[in-house]
């Protein structure tokens, strides 16, 4: 039987290059897909919500202006007529009943100069839905908007979670490689990169909060840090929400996207650290079953197949 001819060195190099090129192409495609699909969902959702809600918002703006004019007229009437003219009191009560939702915070006061349900505001709303932050300061008022939000939530939330998990895992691996390259010269601990990633996330949070405190005139630096951590953990209490113009809306979405990636990378790194700790417990104390340790079999018992 003839011996097989060993592969030539050039063939090995070509095979390695082809494999590397294929892996790089697959990696690039996965990144583009994880970014492209949420962006498409965001733009389509924003355009749809603007189409469904903008007309109703415009009508509410008109009605709100009418209410303000009625308030001025009623005030003039009450001040000028002190003989108990019939109808003034009942009109004022009706007015207060209708305007009270705006005064107690159940409705956002409409602003004719800065409508919320334009394209930028609608995209921002869809972003808070997709990320599950949900500040709660704006919500759809029309039946069509509510139905669309129902289906958009079902589709976009899982899509975003999968994309975020994929990109965060890749970011954690890239950061791990960088930290290990520079850290292994001084430390042999293979998990020493975790504090570095956590520190990077905290640095991002603290630095970007400076920009928030500057852009929001009534926010202190502590308010900005508080808002950032509540947003980047997707808690979204709603006690603070950003006042954004059309330009700042896109910048804020980018900030949240990068911040959520960092938070995801931190979680991924902490999970790796947890796995290492669990492996250490198993190696040192035996298998862990329902919180109890079972002693390891010794070599003599394993050979005989006898367990404890």
PDB file of C-alpha atoms in Angstrom, residues 32-296:
ATOM      1  CA  UNK A  32     -24.053  43.598   9.869  1.00  0.00           C
ATOM      2  CA  UNK A  33     -27.156  41.462  10.357  1.00  0.00           C
ATOM      3  CA  UNK A  34     -27.257  42.157  14.099  1.00  0.00           C
ATOM      4  CA  UNK A  35     -27.033  45.907  13.417  1.00  0.00           C
ATOM      5  CA  UNK A  36     -29.112  46.111  10.237  1.00  0.00           C
ATOM      6  CA  UNK A  37     -32.255  44.294  11.401  1.00  0.00           C
ATOM      7  CA  UNK A  38     -32.852  46.411  14.547  1.00  0.00           C
ATOM      8  CA  UNK A  39     -32.193  49.606  12.561  1.00  0.00           C
ATOM      9  CA  UNK A  40     -34.715  48.592   9.896  1.00  0.00           C
ATOM     10  CA  UNK A  41     -37.273  47.709  12.569  1.00  0.00           C
ATOM     11  CA  UNK A  42     -36.623  51.046  14.269  1.00  0.00           C
ATOM     12  CA  UNK A  43     -37.078  53.151  11.125  1.00  0.00           C
ATOM     13  CA  UNK A  44     -40.141  51.236   9.928  1.00  0.00           C
ATOM     14  CA  UNK A  45     -41.670  51.396  13.394  1.00  0.00           C
ATOM     15  CA  UNK A  46     -40.974  55.107  13.738  1.00  0.00           C
ATOM     16  CA  UNK A  47     -42.463  55.925  10.339  1.00  0.00           C
ATOM     17  CA  UNK A  48     -45.545  53.832  11.104  1.00  0.00           C
ATOM     18  CA  UNK A  49     -46.129  55.396  14.519  1.00  0.00           C
ATOM     19  CA  UNK A  50     -45.707  58.885  13.083  1.00  0.00           C
ATOM     20  CA  UNK A  51     -48.290  58.089  10.418  1.00  0.00           C
ATOM     21  CA  UNK A  52     -50.731  56.715  12.997  1.00  0.00           C
ATOM     22  CA  UNK A  53     -50.306  59.283  15.788  1.00  0.00           C
ATOM     23  CA  UNK A  54     -49.269  62.609  14.257  1.00  0.00           C
ATOM     24  CA  UNK A  55     -52.725  63.645  13.044  1.00  0.00           C
ATOM     25  CA  UNK A  56     -54.288  62.886  16.427  1.00  0.00           C
ATOM     26  CA  UNK A  57     -51.531  64.825  18.170  1.00  0.00           C
ATOM     27  CA  UNK A  58     -52.135  67.798  15.897  1.00  0.00           C
ATOM     28  CA  UNK A  59     -55.809  67.731  16.844  1.00  0.00           C
ATOM     29  CA  UNK A  60     -54.915  67.630  20.554  1.00  0.00           C
ATOM     30  CA  UNK A  61     -52.615  70.615  20.081  1.00  0.00           C
ATOM     31  CA  UNK A  62     -55.475  72.556  18.524  1.00  0.00           C
ATOM     32  CA  UNK A  63     -57.840  71.585  21.318  1.00  0.00           C
ATOM     33  CA  UNK A  64     -55.259  72.520  23.956  1.00  0.00           C
ATOM     34  CA  UNK A  65     -54.859  75.982  22.419  1.00  0.00           C
ATOM     35  CA  UNK A  66     -58.635  76.356  22.430  1.00  0.00           C
ATOM     36  CA  UNK A  67     -58.754  75.438  26.121  1.00  0.00           C
ATOM     37  CA  UNK A  68     -56.159  78.070  26.930  1.00  0.00           C
ATOM     38  CA  UNK A  69     -58.157  80.707  25.060  1.00  0.00           C
ATOM     39  CA  UNK A  70     -61.309  79.671  26.924  1.00  0.00           C
ATOM     40  CA  UNK A  71     -59.440  79.997  30.204  1.00  0.00           C
ATOM     41  CA  UNK A  72     -58.438  83.548  29.339  1.00  0.00           C
ATOM     42  CA  UNK A  73     -61.994  84.433  28.328  1.00  0.00           C
ATOM     43  CA  UNK A  74     -63.470  82.877  31.479  1.00  0.00           C
ATOM     44  CA  UNK A  75     -60.988  84.710  33.648  1.00  0.00           C
ATOM     45  CA  UNK A  76     -61.921  88.010  32.022  1.00  0.00           C
ATOM     46  CA  UNK A  77     -65.619  87.226  32.463  1.00  0.00           C
ATOM     47  CA  UNK A  78     -65.241  86.343  36.143  1.00  0.00           C
ATOM     48  CA  UNK A  79     -63.216  89.463  36.810  1.00  0.00           C
ATOM     49  CA  UNK A  80     -65.527  91.782  34.887  1.00  0.00           C
ATOM     50  CA  UNK A  81     -68.886  90.349  35.849  1.00  0.00           C
ATOM     51  CA  UNK A  82     -69.469  90.011  39.580  1.00  0.00           C
ATOM     52  CA  UNK A  83     -73.257  89.755  39.532  1.00  0.00           C
ATOM     53  CA  UNK A  84     -73.356  85.960  39.191  1.00  0.00           C
ATOM     54  CA  UNK A  85     -73.917  85.731  35.462  1.00  0.00           C
ATOM     55  CA  UNK A  86     -75.375  82.294  34.679  1.00  0.00           C
ATOM     56  CA  UNK A  87     -73.121  79.804  32.933  1.00  0.00           C
ATOM     57  CA  UNK A  88     -69.700  81.142  33.947  1.00  0.00           C
ATOM     58  CA  UNK A  89     -69.302  78.793  36.913  1.00  0.00           C
ATOM     59  CA  UNK A  90     -70.422  75.670  35.045  1.00  0.00           C
ATOM     60  CA  UNK A  91     -68.177  76.455  32.083  1.00  0.00           C
ATOM     61  CA  UNK A  92     -65.215  76.865  34.381  1.00  0.00           C
ATOM     62  CA  UNK A  93     -65.934  73.492  36.024  1.00  0.00           C
ATOM     63  CA  UNK A  94     -66.191  71.806  32.624  1.00  0.00           C
ATOM     64  CA  UNK A  95     -62.945  73.421  31.583  1.00  0.00           C
ATOM     65  CA  UNK A  96     -61.104  72.204  34.693  1.00  0.00           C
ATOM     66  CA  UNK A  97     -62.450  68.678  34.170  1.00  0.00           C
ATOM     67  CA  UNK A  98     -61.086  68.557  30.644  1.00  0.00           C
ATOM     68  CA  UNK A  99     -57.733  70.166  31.354  1.00  0.00           C
ATOM     69  CA  UNK A 100     -56.996  68.297  34.608  1.00  0.00           C
ATOM     70  CA  UNK A 101     -55.309  65.296  32.886  1.00  0.00           C
ATOM     71  CA  UNK A 102     -52.655  67.673  31.576  1.00  0.00           C
ATOM     72  CA  UNK A 103     -52.171  69.255  34.982  1.00  0.00           C
ATOM     73  CA  UNK A 104     -51.789  66.009  36.971  1.00  0.00           C
ATOM     74  CA  UNK A 105     -49.352  64.402  34.551  1.00  0.00           C
ATOM     75  CA  UNK A 106     -51.627  61.804  32.948  1.00  0.00           C
ATOM     76  CA  UNK A 107     -51.264  63.563  29.623  1.00  0.00           C
ATOM     77  CA  UNK A 108     -48.211  65.259  28.175  1.00  0.00           C
ATOM     78  CA  UNK A 109     -48.845  68.910  27.425  1.00  0.00           C
ATOM     79  CA  UNK A 110     -48.823  69.249  23.622  1.00  0.00           C
ATOM     80  CA  UNK A 111     -46.394  71.681  22.070  1.00  0.00           C
ATOM     81  CA  UNK A 112     -47.265  73.025  18.637  1.00  0.00           C
ATOM     82  CA  UNK A 113     -43.651  74.072  18.029  1.00  0.00           C
ATOM     83  CA  UNK A 114     -42.216  70.655  18.913  1.00  0.00           C
ATOM     84  CA  UNK A 115     -44.650  67.809  18.149  1.00  0.00           C
ATOM     85  CA  UNK A 116     -43.661  64.458  19.557  1.00  0.00           C
ATOM     86  CA  UNK A 117     -45.078  62.199  16.871  1.00  0.00           C
ATOM     87  CA  UNK A 118     -42.874  63.453  14.057  1.00  0.00           C
ATOM     88  CA  UNK A 119     -40.383  60.962  12.604  1.00  0.00           C
ATOM     89  CA  UNK A 120     -37.649  61.618  15.184  1.00  0.00           C
ATOM     90  CA  UNK A 121     -40.001  61.417  18.154  1.00  0.00           C
ATOM     91  CA  UNK A 122     -41.678  58.293  16.802  1.00  0.00           C
ATOM     92  CA  UNK A 123     -38.317  56.583  16.274  1.00  0.00           C
ATOM     93  CA  UNK A 124     -37.352  57.519  19.836  1.00  0.00           C
ATOM     94  CA  UNK A 125     -40.606  56.014  21.119  1.00  0.00           C
ATOM     95  CA  UNK A 126     -40.000  52.786  19.176  1.00  0.00           C
ATOM     96  CA  UNK A 127     -36.467  52.685  20.561  1.00  0.00           C
ATOM     97  CA  UNK A 128     -37.760  52.802  24.146  1.00  0.00           C
ATOM     98  CA  UNK A 129     -40.152  49.963  23.265  1.00  0.00           C
ATOM     99  CA  UNK A 130     -37.485  47.849  21.551  1.00  0.00           C
ATOM    100  CA  UNK A 131     -35.036  48.224  24.447  1.00  0.00           C
ATOM    101  CA  UNK A 132     -37.822  47.738  27.066  1.00  0.00           C
ATOM    102  CA  UNK A 133     -36.807  51.011  28.768  1.00  0.00           C
ATOM    103  CA  UNK A 134     -40.247  52.579  28.395  1.00  0.00           C
ATOM    104  CA  UNK A 135     -40.026  55.944  30.170  1.00  0.00           C
ATOM    105  CA  UNK A 136     -43.794  56.265  30.073  1.00  0.00           C
ATOM    106  CA  UNK A 137     -43.950  59.982  29.320  1.00  0.00           C
ATOM    107  CA  UNK A 138     -45.469  59.330  25.884  1.00  0.00           C
ATOM    108  CA  UNK A 139     -47.797  56.595  24.714  1.00  0.00           C
ATOM    109  CA  UNK A 140     -50.058  56.080  21.688  1.00  0.00           C
ATOM    110  CA  UNK A 141     -53.529  57.578  21.931  1.00  0.00           C
ATOM    111  CA  UNK A 142     -55.158  56.170  18.795  1.00  0.00           C
ATOM    112  CA  UNK A 143     -56.447  52.612  18.451  1.00  0.00           C
ATOM    113  CA  UNK A 144     -54.236  52.099  15.416  1.00  0.00           C
ATOM    114  CA  UNK A 145     -51.173  53.215  17.367  1.00  0.00           C
ATOM    115  CA  UNK A 146     -51.989  50.871  20.235  1.00  0.00           C
ATOM    116  CA  UNK A 147     -52.476  47.892  17.911  1.00  0.00           C
ATOM    117  CA  UNK A 148     -49.230  48.654  16.091  1.00  0.00           C
ATOM    118  CA  UNK A 149     -47.359  48.999  19.400  1.00  0.00           C
ATOM    119  CA  UNK A 150     -48.712  45.591  20.442  1.00  0.00           C
ATOM    120  CA  UNK A 151     -47.290  43.805  17.403  1.00  0.00           C
ATOM    121  CA  UNK A 152     -44.136  45.935  17.242  1.00  0.00           C
ATOM    122  CA  UNK A 153     -43.299  44.979  20.823  1.00  0.00           C
ATOM    123  CA  UNK A 154     -43.753  41.260  20.143  1.00  0.00           C
ATOM    124  CA  UNK A 155     -41.451  41.406  17.109  1.00  0.00           C
ATOM    125  CA  UNK A 156     -38.838  44.004  18.046  1.00  0.00           C
ATOM    126  CA  UNK A 157     -38.017  43.051  21.641  1.00  0.00           C
ATOM    127  CA  UNK A 158     -36.802  39.487  20.882  1.00  0.00           C
ATOM    128  CA  UNK A 159     -35.023  40.787  17.780  1.00  0.00           C
ATOM    129  CA  UNK A 160     -33.154  43.409  19.778  1.00  0.00           C
ATOM    130  CA  UNK A 161     -32.322  41.039  22.649  1.00  0.00           C
ATOM    131  CA  UNK A 162     -30.780  38.496  20.256  1.00  0.00           C
ATOM    132  CA  UNK A 163     -28.821  41.185  18.396  1.00  0.00           C
ATOM    133  CA  UNK A 164     -27.615  42.779  21.635  1.00  0.00           C
ATOM    134  CA  UNK A 165     -26.523  39.425  23.073  1.00  0.00           C
ATOM    135  CA  UNK A 166     -24.602  38.582  19.903  1.00  0.00           C
ATOM    136  CA  UNK A 167     -22.819  41.933  19.635  1.00  0.00           C
ATOM    137  CA  UNK A 168     -22.144  42.154  23.377  1.00  0.00           C
ATOM    138  CA  UNK A 169     -20.554  38.709  23.378  1.00  0.00           C
ATOM    139  CA  UNK A 170     -18.297  39.713  20.487  1.00  0.00           C
ATOM    140  CA  UNK A 171     -17.380  42.971  22.239  1.00  0.00           C
ATOM    141  CA  UNK A 172     -16.542  41.065  25.423  1.00  0.00           C
ATOM    142  CA  UNK A 173     -14.296  38.660  23.505  1.00  0.00           C
ATOM    143  CA  UNK A 174     -12.527  41.524  21.732  1.00  0.00           C
ATOM    144  CA  UNK A 175     -11.980  43.381  25.010  1.00  0.00           C
ATOM    145  CA  UNK A 176     -10.802  40.152  26.616  1.00  0.00           C
ATOM    146  CA  UNK A 177      -8.187  39.672  23.897  1.00  0.00           C
ATOM    147  CA  UNK A 178      -6.913  43.248  24.266  1.00  0.00           C
ATOM    148  CA  UNK A 179      -6.753  43.174  28.063  1.00  0.00           C
ATOM    149  CA  UNK A 180      -5.065  39.778  28.121  1.00  0.00           C
ATOM    150  CA  UNK A 181      -2.437  40.850  25.608  1.00  0.00           C
ATOM    151  CA  UNK A 182      -1.298  43.701  27.840  1.00  0.00           C
ATOM    152  CA  UNK A 183      -2.109  42.178  31.205  1.00  0.00           C
ATOM    153  CA  UNK A 184      -0.498  38.743  30.826  1.00  0.00           C
ATOM    154  CA  UNK A 185       2.927  40.364  30.977  1.00  0.00           C
ATOM    155  CA  UNK A 186       2.338  41.067  34.647  1.00  0.00           C
ATOM    156  CA  UNK A 187      -0.367  38.613  35.704  1.00  0.00           C
ATOM    157  CA  UNK A 188      -1.100  35.033  34.733  1.00  0.00           C
ATOM    158  CA  UNK A 189      -4.721  35.124  35.867  1.00  0.00           C
ATOM    159  CA  UNK A 190      -6.730  34.408  32.746  1.00  0.00           C
ATOM    160  CA  UNK A 191      -9.808  36.227  34.089  1.00  0.00           C
ATOM    161  CA  UNK A 192      -8.042  39.428  35.070  1.00  0.00           C
ATOM    162  CA  UNK A 193      -9.683  41.208  32.126  1.00  0.00           C
ATOM    163  CA  UNK A 194     -13.087  41.344  33.874  1.00  0.00           C
ATOM    164  CA  UNK A 195     -12.269  44.352  36.110  1.00  0.00           C
ATOM    165  CA  UNK A 196     -10.960  46.147  33.036  1.00  0.00           C
ATOM    166  CA  UNK A 197     -14.234  45.717  31.156  1.00  0.00           C
ATOM    167  CA  UNK A 198     -16.247  46.795  34.209  1.00  0.00           C
ATOM    168  CA  UNK A 199     -14.025  49.874  34.598  1.00  0.00           C
ATOM    169  CA  UNK A 200     -14.507  50.718  30.920  1.00  0.00           C
ATOM    170  CA  UNK A 201     -18.275  50.587  31.354  1.00  0.00           C
ATOM    171  CA  UNK A 202     -18.186  52.822  34.427  1.00  0.00           C
ATOM    172  CA  UNK A 203     -15.899  55.286  32.656  1.00  0.00           C
ATOM    173  CA  UNK A 204     -18.328  55.454  29.727  1.00  0.00           C
ATOM    174  CA  UNK A 205     -21.215  56.055  32.126  1.00  0.00           C
ATOM    175  CA  UNK A 206     -19.503  58.817  34.098  1.00  0.00           C
ATOM    176  CA  UNK A 207     -18.079  60.667  31.097  1.00  0.00           C
ATOM    177  CA  UNK A 208     -21.261  60.635  29.021  1.00  0.00           C
ATOM    178  CA  UNK A 209     -23.256  61.830  32.019  1.00  0.00           C
ATOM    179  CA  UNK A 210     -21.353  65.118  31.756  1.00  0.00           C
ATOM    180  CA  UNK A 211     -22.918  65.653  28.345  1.00  0.00           C
ATOM    181  CA  UNK A 212     -26.379  64.888  29.700  1.00  0.00           C
ATOM    182  CA  UNK A 213     -26.065  67.315  32.580  1.00  0.00           C
ATOM    183  CA  UNK A 214     -24.979  69.988  30.086  1.00  0.00           C
ATOM    184  CA  UNK A 215     -27.759  69.317  27.547  1.00  0.00           C
ATOM    185  CA  UNK A 216     -30.544  69.204  30.156  1.00  0.00           C
ATOM    186  CA  UNK A 217     -30.579  72.633  31.759  1.00  0.00           C
ATOM    187  CA  UNK A 218     -32.421  71.550  34.908  1.00  0.00           C
ATOM    188  CA  UNK A 219     -30.347  68.403  35.570  1.00  0.00           C
ATOM    189  CA  UNK A 220     -27.408  68.175  37.944  1.00  0.00           C
ATOM    190  CA  UNK A 221     -24.511  65.803  37.296  1.00  0.00           C
ATOM    191  CA  UNK A 222     -25.957  63.404  39.879  1.00  0.00           C
ATOM    192  CA  UNK A 223     -29.305  63.498  38.067  1.00  0.00           C
ATOM    193  CA  UNK A 224     -27.556  62.652  34.793  1.00  0.00           C
ATOM    194  CA  UNK A 225     -25.650  59.721  36.344  1.00  0.00           C
ATOM    195  CA  UNK A 226     -28.837  58.470  37.963  1.00  0.00           C
ATOM    196  CA  UNK A 227     -30.744  58.724  34.688  1.00  0.00           C
ATOM    197  CA  UNK A 228     -27.959  56.979  32.761  1.00  0.00           C
ATOM    198  CA  UNK A 229     -27.773  53.952  35.043  1.00  0.00           C
ATOM    199  CA  UNK A 230     -31.569  53.641  35.137  1.00  0.00           C
ATOM    200  CA  UNK A 231     -31.660  53.793  31.327  1.00  0.00           C
ATOM    201  CA  UNK A 232     -28.697  51.512  30.579  1.00  0.00           C
ATOM    202  CA  UNK A 233     -30.094  48.810  32.855  1.00  0.00           C
ATOM    203  CA  UNK A 234     -33.450  49.223  31.015  1.00  0.00           C
ATOM    204  CA  UNK A 235     -35.255  49.930  34.297  1.00  0.00           C
ATOM    205  CA  UNK A 236     -36.756  53.178  32.985  1.00  0.00           C
ATOM    206  CA  UNK A 237     -38.539  54.495  36.080  1.00  0.00           C
ATOM    207  CA  UNK A 238     -39.907  57.481  34.173  1.00  0.00           C
ATOM    208  CA  UNK A 239     -39.181  60.090  36.852  1.00  0.00           C
ATOM    209  CA  UNK A 240     -36.553  61.522  34.499  1.00  0.00           C
ATOM    210  CA  UNK A 241     -36.799  61.580  30.731  1.00  0.00           C
ATOM    211  CA  UNK A 242     -34.681  63.590  28.298  1.00  0.00           C
ATOM    212  CA  UNK A 243     -35.913  66.728  26.577  1.00  0.00           C
ATOM    213  CA  UNK A 244     -34.668  66.164  23.054  1.00  0.00           C
ATOM    214  CA  UNK A 245     -34.826  68.111  19.827  1.00  0.00           C
ATOM    215  CA  UNK A 246     -34.663  66.422  16.434  1.00  0.00           C
ATOM    216  CA  UNK A 247     -30.852  66.269  16.401  1.00  0.00           C
ATOM    217  CA  UNK A 248     -30.384  65.115  19.979  1.00  0.00           C
ATOM    218  CA  UNK A 249     -32.847  62.250  19.512  1.00  0.00           C
ATOM    219  CA  UNK A 250     -30.461  60.427  17.174  1.00  0.00           C
ATOM    220  CA  UNK A 251     -27.470  61.173  19.417  1.00  0.00           C
ATOM    221  CA  UNK A 252     -29.338  59.827  22.430  1.00  0.00           C
ATOM    222  CA  UNK A 253     -30.272  56.633  20.578  1.00  0.00           C
ATOM    223  CA  UNK A 254     -26.608  56.141  19.638  1.00  0.00           C
ATOM    224  CA  UNK A 255     -25.558  56.731  23.250  1.00  0.00           C
ATOM    225  CA  UNK A 256     -28.016  54.152  24.541  1.00  0.00           C
ATOM    226  CA  UNK A 257     -26.977  51.658  21.864  1.00  0.00           C
ATOM    227  CA  UNK A 258     -23.298  51.906  22.806  1.00  0.00           C
ATOM    228  CA  UNK A 259     -24.098  51.903  26.507  1.00  0.00           C
ATOM    229  CA  UNK A 260     -26.284  48.811  26.254  1.00  0.00           C
ATOM    230  CA  UNK A 261     -23.519  47.045  24.329  1.00  0.00           C
ATOM    231  CA  UNK A 262     -21.093  47.808  27.158  1.00  0.00           C
ATOM    232  CA  UNK A 263     -23.560  46.644  29.795  1.00  0.00           C
ATOM    233  CA  UNK A 264     -24.107  43.455  27.805  1.00  0.00           C
ATOM    234  CA  UNK A 265     -20.347  42.928  27.547  1.00  0.00           C
ATOM    235  CA  UNK A 266     -20.009  43.377  31.308  1.00  0.00           C
ATOM    236  CA  UNK A 267     -22.768  40.818  31.909  1.00  0.00           C
ATOM    237  CA  UNK A 268     -21.113  38.395  29.488  1.00  0.00           C
ATOM    238  CA  UNK A 269     -17.763  38.821  31.239  1.00  0.00           C
ATOM    239  CA  UNK A 270     -19.308  38.382  34.671  1.00  0.00           C
ATOM    240  CA  UNK A 271     -20.996  35.213  33.431  1.00  0.00           C
ATOM    241  CA  UNK A 272     -17.611  33.841  32.369  1.00  0.00           C
ATOM    242  CA  UNK A 273     -16.239  34.692  35.804  1.00  0.00           C
ATOM    243  CA  UNK A 274     -19.180  32.925  37.429  1.00  0.00           C
ATOM    244  CA  UNK A 275     -18.568  29.833  35.293  1.00  0.00           C
ATOM    245  CA  UNK A 276     -14.928  29.785  36.388  1.00  0.00           C
ATOM    246  CA  UNK A 277     -15.990  30.038  40.026  1.00  0.00           C
ATOM    247  CA  UNK A 278     -18.471  27.210  39.606  1.00  0.00           C
ATOM    248  CA  UNK A 279     -15.797  25.048  37.975  1.00  0.00           C
ATOM    249  CA  UNK A 280     -13.454  25.802  40.875  1.00  0.00           C
ATOM    250  CA  UNK A 281     -16.095  24.676  43.377  1.00  0.00           C
ATOM    251  CA  UNK A 282     -16.636  21.445  41.478  1.00  0.00           C
ATOM    252  CA  UNK A 283     -12.915  20.753  41.221  1.00  0.00           C
ATOM    253  CA  UNK A 284     -12.228  21.428  44.893  1.00  0.00           C
ATOM    254  CA  UNK A 285     -15.314  20.061  46.590  1.00  0.00           C
ATOM    255  CA  UNK A 286     -16.872  17.524  44.292  1.00  0.00           C
ATOM    256  CA  UNK A 287     -19.963  17.783  42.131  1.00  0.00           C
ATOM    257  CA  UNK A 288     -22.583  20.244  43.324  1.00  0.00           C
ATOM    258  CA  UNK A 289     -26.118  18.862  43.320  1.00  0.00           C
ATOM    259  CA  UNK A 290     -28.958  21.048  44.605  1.00  0.00           C
ATOM    260  CA  UNK A 291     -26.530  23.016  46.721  1.00  0.00           C
ATOM    261  CA  UNK A 292     -24.924  19.925  48.306  1.00  0.00           C
ATOM    262  CA  UNK A 293     -21.489  18.548  47.576  1.00  0.00           C
ATOM    263  CA  UNK A 294     -21.017  14.915  46.681  1.00  0.00           C
ATOM    264  CA  UNK A 295     -17.542  13.540  47.365  1.00  0.00           C
ATOM    265  CA  UNK A 296     -15.463  12.551  44.405  1.00  0.00           C
TER     266      UNK A 296
END
